[in-house]
mmCIF file of C-alpha atoms and ligand atoms in Angstrom:
data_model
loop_
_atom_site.group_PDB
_atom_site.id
_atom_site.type_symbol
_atom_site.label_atom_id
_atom_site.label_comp_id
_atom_site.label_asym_id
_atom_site.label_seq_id
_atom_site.Cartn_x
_atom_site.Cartn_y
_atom_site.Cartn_z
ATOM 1 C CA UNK V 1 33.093 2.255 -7.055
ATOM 2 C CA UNK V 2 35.199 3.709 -4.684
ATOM 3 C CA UNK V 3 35.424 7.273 -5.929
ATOM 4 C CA UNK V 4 31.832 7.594 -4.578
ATOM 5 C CA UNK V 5 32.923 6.233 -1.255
ATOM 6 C CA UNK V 6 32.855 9.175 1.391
ATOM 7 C CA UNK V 7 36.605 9.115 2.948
ATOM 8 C CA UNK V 8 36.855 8.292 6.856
ATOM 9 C CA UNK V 9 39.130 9.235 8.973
ATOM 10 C CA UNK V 10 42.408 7.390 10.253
ATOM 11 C CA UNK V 11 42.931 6.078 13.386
ATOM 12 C CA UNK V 12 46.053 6.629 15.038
ATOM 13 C CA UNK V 13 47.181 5.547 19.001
ATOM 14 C CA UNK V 14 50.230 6.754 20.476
ATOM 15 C CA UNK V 15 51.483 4.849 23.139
ATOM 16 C CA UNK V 16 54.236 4.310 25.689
ATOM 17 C CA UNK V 17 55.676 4.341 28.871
ATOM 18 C CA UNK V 18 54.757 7.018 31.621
ATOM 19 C CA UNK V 19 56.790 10.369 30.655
ATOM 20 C CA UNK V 20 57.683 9.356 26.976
ATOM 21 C CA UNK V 21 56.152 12.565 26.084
ATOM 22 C CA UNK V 22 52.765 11.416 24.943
ATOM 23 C CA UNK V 23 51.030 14.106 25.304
ATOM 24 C CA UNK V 24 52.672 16.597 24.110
ATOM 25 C CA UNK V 25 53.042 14.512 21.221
ATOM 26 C CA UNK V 26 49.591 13.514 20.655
ATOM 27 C CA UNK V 27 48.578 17.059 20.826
ATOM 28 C CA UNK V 28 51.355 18.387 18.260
ATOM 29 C CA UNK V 29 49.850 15.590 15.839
ATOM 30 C CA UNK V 30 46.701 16.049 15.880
ATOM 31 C CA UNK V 31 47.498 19.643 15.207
ATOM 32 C CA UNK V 32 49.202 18.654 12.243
ATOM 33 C CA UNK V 33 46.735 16.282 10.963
ATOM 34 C CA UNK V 34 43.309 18.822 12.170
ATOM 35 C CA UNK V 35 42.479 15.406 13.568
ATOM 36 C CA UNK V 36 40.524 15.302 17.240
ATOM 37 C CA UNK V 37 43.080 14.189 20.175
ATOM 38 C CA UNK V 38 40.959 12.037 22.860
ATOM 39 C CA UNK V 39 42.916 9.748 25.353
ATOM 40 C CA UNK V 40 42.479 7.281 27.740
ATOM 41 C CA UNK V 41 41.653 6.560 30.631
ATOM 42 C CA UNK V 42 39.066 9.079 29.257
ATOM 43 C CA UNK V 43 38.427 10.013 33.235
ATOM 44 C CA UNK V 44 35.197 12.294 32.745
ATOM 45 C CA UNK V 45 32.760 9.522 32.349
ATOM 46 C CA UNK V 46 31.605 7.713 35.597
ATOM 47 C CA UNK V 47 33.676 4.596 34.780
ATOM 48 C CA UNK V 48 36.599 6.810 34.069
ATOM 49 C CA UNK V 49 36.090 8.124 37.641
ATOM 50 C CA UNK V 50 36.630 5.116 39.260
ATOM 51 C CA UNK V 51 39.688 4.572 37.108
ATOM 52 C CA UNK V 52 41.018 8.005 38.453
ATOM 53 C CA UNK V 53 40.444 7.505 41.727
ATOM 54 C CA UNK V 54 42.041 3.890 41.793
ATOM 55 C CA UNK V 55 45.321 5.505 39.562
ATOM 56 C CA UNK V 56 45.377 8.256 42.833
ATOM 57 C CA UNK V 57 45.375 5.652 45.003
ATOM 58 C CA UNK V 58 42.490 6.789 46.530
ATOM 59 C CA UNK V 59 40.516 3.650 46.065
ATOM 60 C CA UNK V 60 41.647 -0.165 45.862
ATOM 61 C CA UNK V 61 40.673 -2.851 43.354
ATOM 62 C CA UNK V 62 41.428 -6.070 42.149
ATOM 63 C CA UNK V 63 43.983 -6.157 39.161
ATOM 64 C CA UNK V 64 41.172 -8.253 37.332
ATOM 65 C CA UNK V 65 38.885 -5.503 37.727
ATOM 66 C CA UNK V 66 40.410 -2.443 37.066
ATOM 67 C CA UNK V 67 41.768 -4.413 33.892
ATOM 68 C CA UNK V 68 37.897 -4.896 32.987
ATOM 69 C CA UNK V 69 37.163 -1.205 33.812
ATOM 70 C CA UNK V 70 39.994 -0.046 31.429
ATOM 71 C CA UNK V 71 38.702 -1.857 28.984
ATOM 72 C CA UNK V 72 34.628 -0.696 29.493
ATOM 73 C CA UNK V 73 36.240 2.862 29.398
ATOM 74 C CA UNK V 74 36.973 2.251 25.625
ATOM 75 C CA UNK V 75 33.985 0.232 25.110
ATOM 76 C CA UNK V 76 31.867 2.898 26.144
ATOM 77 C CA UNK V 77 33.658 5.737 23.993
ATOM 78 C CA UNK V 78 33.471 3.602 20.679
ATOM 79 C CA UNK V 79 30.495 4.956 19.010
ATOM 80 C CA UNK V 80 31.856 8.160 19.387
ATOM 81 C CA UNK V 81 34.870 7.379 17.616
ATOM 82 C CA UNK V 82 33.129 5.690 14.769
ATOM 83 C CA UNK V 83 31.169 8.935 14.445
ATOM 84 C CA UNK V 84 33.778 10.424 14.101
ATOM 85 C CA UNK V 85 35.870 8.753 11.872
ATOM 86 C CA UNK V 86 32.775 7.833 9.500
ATOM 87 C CA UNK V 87 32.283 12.095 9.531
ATOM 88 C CA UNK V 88 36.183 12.069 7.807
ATOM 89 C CA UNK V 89 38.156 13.341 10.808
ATOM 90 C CA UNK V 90 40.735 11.448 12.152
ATOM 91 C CA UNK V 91 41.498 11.035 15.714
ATOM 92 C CA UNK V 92 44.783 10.909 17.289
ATOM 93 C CA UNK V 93 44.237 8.738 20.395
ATOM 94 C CA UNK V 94 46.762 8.833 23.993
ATOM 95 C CA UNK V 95 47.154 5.367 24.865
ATOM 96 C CA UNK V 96 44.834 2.590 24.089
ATOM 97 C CA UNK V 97 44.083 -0.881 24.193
ATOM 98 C CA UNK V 98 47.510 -1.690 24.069
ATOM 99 C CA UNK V 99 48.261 0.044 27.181
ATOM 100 C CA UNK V 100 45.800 -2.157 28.823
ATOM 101 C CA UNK V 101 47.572 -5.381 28.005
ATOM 102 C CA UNK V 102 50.984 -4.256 28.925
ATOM 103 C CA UNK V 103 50.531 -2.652 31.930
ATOM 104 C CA UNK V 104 47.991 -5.561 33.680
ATOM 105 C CA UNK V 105 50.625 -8.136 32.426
ATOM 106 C CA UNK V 106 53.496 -6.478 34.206
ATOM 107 C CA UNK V 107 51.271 -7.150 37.079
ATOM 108 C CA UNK V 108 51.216 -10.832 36.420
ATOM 109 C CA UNK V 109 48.018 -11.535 34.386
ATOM 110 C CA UNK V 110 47.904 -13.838 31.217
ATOM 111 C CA UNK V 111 48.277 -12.393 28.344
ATOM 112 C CA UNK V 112 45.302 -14.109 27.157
ATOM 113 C CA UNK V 113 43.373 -13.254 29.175
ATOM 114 C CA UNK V 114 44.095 -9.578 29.334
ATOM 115 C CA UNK V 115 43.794 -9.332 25.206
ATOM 116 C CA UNK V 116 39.775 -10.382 25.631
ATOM 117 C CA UNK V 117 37.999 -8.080 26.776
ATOM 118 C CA UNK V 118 39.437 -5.290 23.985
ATOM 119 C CA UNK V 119 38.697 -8.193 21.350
ATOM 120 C CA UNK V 120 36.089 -6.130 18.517
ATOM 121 C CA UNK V 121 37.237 -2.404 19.324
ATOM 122 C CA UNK V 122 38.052 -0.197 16.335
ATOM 123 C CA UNK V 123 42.023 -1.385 15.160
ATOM 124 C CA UNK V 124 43.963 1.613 14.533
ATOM 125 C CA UNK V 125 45.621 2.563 11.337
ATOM 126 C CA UNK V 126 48.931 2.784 12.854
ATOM 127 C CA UNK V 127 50.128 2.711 16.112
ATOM 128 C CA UNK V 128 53.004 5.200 17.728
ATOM 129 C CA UNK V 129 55.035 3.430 20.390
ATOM 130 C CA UNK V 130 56.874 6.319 21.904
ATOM 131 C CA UNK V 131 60.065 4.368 23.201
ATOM 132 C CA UNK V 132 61.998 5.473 25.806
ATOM 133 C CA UNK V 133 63.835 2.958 28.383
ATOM 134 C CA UNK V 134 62.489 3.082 32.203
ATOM 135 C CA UNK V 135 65.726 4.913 33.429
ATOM 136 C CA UNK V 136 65.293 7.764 31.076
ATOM 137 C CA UNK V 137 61.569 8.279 31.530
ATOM 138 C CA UNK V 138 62.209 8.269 35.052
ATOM 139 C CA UNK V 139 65.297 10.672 35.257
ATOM 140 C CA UNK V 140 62.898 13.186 33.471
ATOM 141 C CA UNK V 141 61.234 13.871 36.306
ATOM 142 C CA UNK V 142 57.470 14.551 36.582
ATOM 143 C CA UNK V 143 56.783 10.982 38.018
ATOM 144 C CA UNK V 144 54.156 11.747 40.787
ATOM 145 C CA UNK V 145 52.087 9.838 43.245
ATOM 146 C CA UNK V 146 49.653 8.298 40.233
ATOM 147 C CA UNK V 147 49.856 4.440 40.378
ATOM 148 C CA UNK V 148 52.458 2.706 38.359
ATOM 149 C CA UNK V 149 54.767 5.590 38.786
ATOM 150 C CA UNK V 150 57.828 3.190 39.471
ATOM 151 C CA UNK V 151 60.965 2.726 37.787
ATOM 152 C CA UNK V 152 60.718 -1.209 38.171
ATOM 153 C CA UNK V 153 57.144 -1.084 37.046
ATOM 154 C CA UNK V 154 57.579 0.606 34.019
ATOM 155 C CA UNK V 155 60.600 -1.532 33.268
ATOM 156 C CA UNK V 156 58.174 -4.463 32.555
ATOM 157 C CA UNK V 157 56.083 -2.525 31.002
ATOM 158 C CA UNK V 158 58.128 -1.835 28.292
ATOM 159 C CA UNK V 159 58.942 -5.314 27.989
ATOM 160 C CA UNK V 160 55.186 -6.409 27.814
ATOM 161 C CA UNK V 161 54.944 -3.650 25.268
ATOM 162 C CA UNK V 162 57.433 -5.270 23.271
ATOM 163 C CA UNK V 163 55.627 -8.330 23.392
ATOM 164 C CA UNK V 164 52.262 -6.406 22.352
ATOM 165 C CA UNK V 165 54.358 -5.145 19.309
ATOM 166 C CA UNK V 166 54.794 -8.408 18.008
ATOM 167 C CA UNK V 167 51.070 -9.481 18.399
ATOM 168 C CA UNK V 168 50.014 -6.737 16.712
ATOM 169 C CA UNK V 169 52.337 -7.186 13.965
ATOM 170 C CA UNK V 170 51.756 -10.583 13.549
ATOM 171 C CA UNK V 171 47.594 -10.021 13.414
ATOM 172 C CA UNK V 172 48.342 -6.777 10.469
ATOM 173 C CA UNK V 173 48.441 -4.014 12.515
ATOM 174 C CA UNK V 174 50.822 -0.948 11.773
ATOM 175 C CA UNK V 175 53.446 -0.142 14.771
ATOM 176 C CA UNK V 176 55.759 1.673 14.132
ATOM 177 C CA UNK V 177 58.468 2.263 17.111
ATOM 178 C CA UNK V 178 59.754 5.899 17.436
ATOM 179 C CA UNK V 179 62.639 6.996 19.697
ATOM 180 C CA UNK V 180 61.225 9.089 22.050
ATOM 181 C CA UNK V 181 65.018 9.868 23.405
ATOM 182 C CA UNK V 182 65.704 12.502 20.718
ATOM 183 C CA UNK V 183 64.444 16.069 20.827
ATOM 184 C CA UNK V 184 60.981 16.953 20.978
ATOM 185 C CA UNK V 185 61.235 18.334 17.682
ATOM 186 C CA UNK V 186 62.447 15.598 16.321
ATOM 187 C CA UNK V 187 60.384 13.069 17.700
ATOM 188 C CA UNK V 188 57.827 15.085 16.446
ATOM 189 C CA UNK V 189 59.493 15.341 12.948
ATOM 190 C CA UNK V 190 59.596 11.629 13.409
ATOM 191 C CA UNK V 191 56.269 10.788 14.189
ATOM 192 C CA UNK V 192 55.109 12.621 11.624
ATOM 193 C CA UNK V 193 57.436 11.146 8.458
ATOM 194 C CA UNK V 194 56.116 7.616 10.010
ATOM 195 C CA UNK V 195 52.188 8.709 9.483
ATOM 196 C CA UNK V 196 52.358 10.166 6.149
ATOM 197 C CA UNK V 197 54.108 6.322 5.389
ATOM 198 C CA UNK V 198 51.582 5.069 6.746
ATOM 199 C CA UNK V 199 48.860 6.893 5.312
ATOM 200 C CA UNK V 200 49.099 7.210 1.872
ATOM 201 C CA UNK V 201 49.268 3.395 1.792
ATOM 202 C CA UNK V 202 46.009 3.009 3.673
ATOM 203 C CA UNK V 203 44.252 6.378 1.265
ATOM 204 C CA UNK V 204 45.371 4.743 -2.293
ATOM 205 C CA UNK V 205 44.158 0.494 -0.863
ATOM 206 C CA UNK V 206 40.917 2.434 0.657
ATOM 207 C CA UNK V 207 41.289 -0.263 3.800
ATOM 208 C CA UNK V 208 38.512 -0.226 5.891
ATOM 209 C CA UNK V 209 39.011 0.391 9.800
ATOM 210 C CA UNK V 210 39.874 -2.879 10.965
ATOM 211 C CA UNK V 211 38.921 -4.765 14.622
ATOM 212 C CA UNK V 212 40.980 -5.689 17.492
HETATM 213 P P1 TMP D 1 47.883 8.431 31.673
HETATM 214 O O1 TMP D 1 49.070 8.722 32.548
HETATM 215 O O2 TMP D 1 48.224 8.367 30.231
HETATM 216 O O3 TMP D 1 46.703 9.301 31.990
HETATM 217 O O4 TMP D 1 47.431 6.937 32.032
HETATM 218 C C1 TMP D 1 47.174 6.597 33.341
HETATM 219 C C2 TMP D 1 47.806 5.295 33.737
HETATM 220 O O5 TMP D 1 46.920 4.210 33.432
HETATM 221 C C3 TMP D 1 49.136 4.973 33.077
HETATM 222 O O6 TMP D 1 50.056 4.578 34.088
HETATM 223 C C4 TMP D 1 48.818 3.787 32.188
HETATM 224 C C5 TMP D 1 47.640 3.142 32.843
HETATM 225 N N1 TMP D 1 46.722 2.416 31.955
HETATM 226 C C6 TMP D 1 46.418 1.089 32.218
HETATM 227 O O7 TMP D 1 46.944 0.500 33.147
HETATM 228 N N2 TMP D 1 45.511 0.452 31.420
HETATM 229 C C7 TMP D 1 44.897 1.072 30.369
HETATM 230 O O8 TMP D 1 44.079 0.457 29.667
HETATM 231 C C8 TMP D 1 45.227 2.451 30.104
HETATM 232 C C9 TMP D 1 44.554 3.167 28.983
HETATM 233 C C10 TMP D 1 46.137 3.084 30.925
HETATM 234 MG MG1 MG D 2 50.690 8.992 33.590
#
């Protein structure tokens, strides 16, 4: 009887390179939707500080561990975001999981082994990957002493992105790939066409929130 089932919230990541306008994205979304914007690295909490300090360059780590602390950062914001969701407000979420993978398997990890330790989190409804090619991001400017700043970097990124797409897709997740070279506007315009797509499919099937 699914007419008595209360309605949750959707789950929606935006993604993307450094400087492919994620932010002001996210937050023109969420706007749109009255959904809650949270991102990550979410760098209030105490693991989230040692993420910040280690993106300033401030502190060193392995690549294995800061991979592991990425992913704890999520872990330990998950009830939260089932509250939230189970309360009927959606969340519009600045990077994710899938930032994890790509950007610790430009660095030369497995793939493998960089997809386990986000196995179980929430799977979003649809996923945003803002794309923009490494040249472009970069000659916007705003690139600043944070970690993985690099043109060359973020060239493999978006090729390890590309190869997250395909996982994703192939496992029955939603990404959808916007250009994030247009206009502001009309990424926006864009992004949004691509969620109402997305979610009146997922409101009249009544899908549950699936896992990673
Ligand atoms: P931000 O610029 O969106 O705050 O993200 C900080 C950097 O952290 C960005 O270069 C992407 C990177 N990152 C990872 O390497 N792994 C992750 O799991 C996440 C969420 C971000
Ligand atoms: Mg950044």
């Amino acid at each position: 009887d699914h007419q008595h089932r209360r309605k949750r919230g959707f789950f929606i990541v935006v993604e993307g390179l450094d400087r492919a306008g994620k932010s002001t994205q996210v937050e023109r979304l969420a706007q749109h939707l009255n959904a809650k914007p949270i991102k990550f690295p979410e760098r209030t909490t105490a693991i989230g500080q040692m993420i910040n300090s280690y993106l300033a360059q401030t502190s060193e780590l392995d690549d294995q561990a800061i991979h592991l602390l990425f992913s704890a950062n999520r872990w330990e914001c998950v009830a939260a975001i089932h509250k939230t969701l189970d309360a009927g407000e959606s969340i519009v979420c600045d990077r994710y999981a899938f930032s994890g993978i790509a950007y610790s398997v430009s660095k030369g990890l497995s793939y493998d082994w960089c997809r386990h330790p986000d196995i179980g989190l929430p799977l979003p409804d649809l996923t945003l990957f803002l794309d923009l090619d490494a040249q472009t991001a970069a000659a916007r400017g705003g690139y600043g002493e944070e970690r993985y700043e690099k043109l060359e970097f973020q060239a493999k990124v978006r090729e390890a992105f590309s190869r997250v797409a395909q996982d994703v897709k192939a496992h029955g997740g939603r990404w959808v790939t916007i250009d994030a070279g247009k206009t502001l506007d009309q990424v926006t315009d864009d992004i949004q066409r691509a969620v109402q797509r997305a979610t009146s499919s997922i409101d009249r099937v009544g899908i549950k929130l699936g896992r990673l």
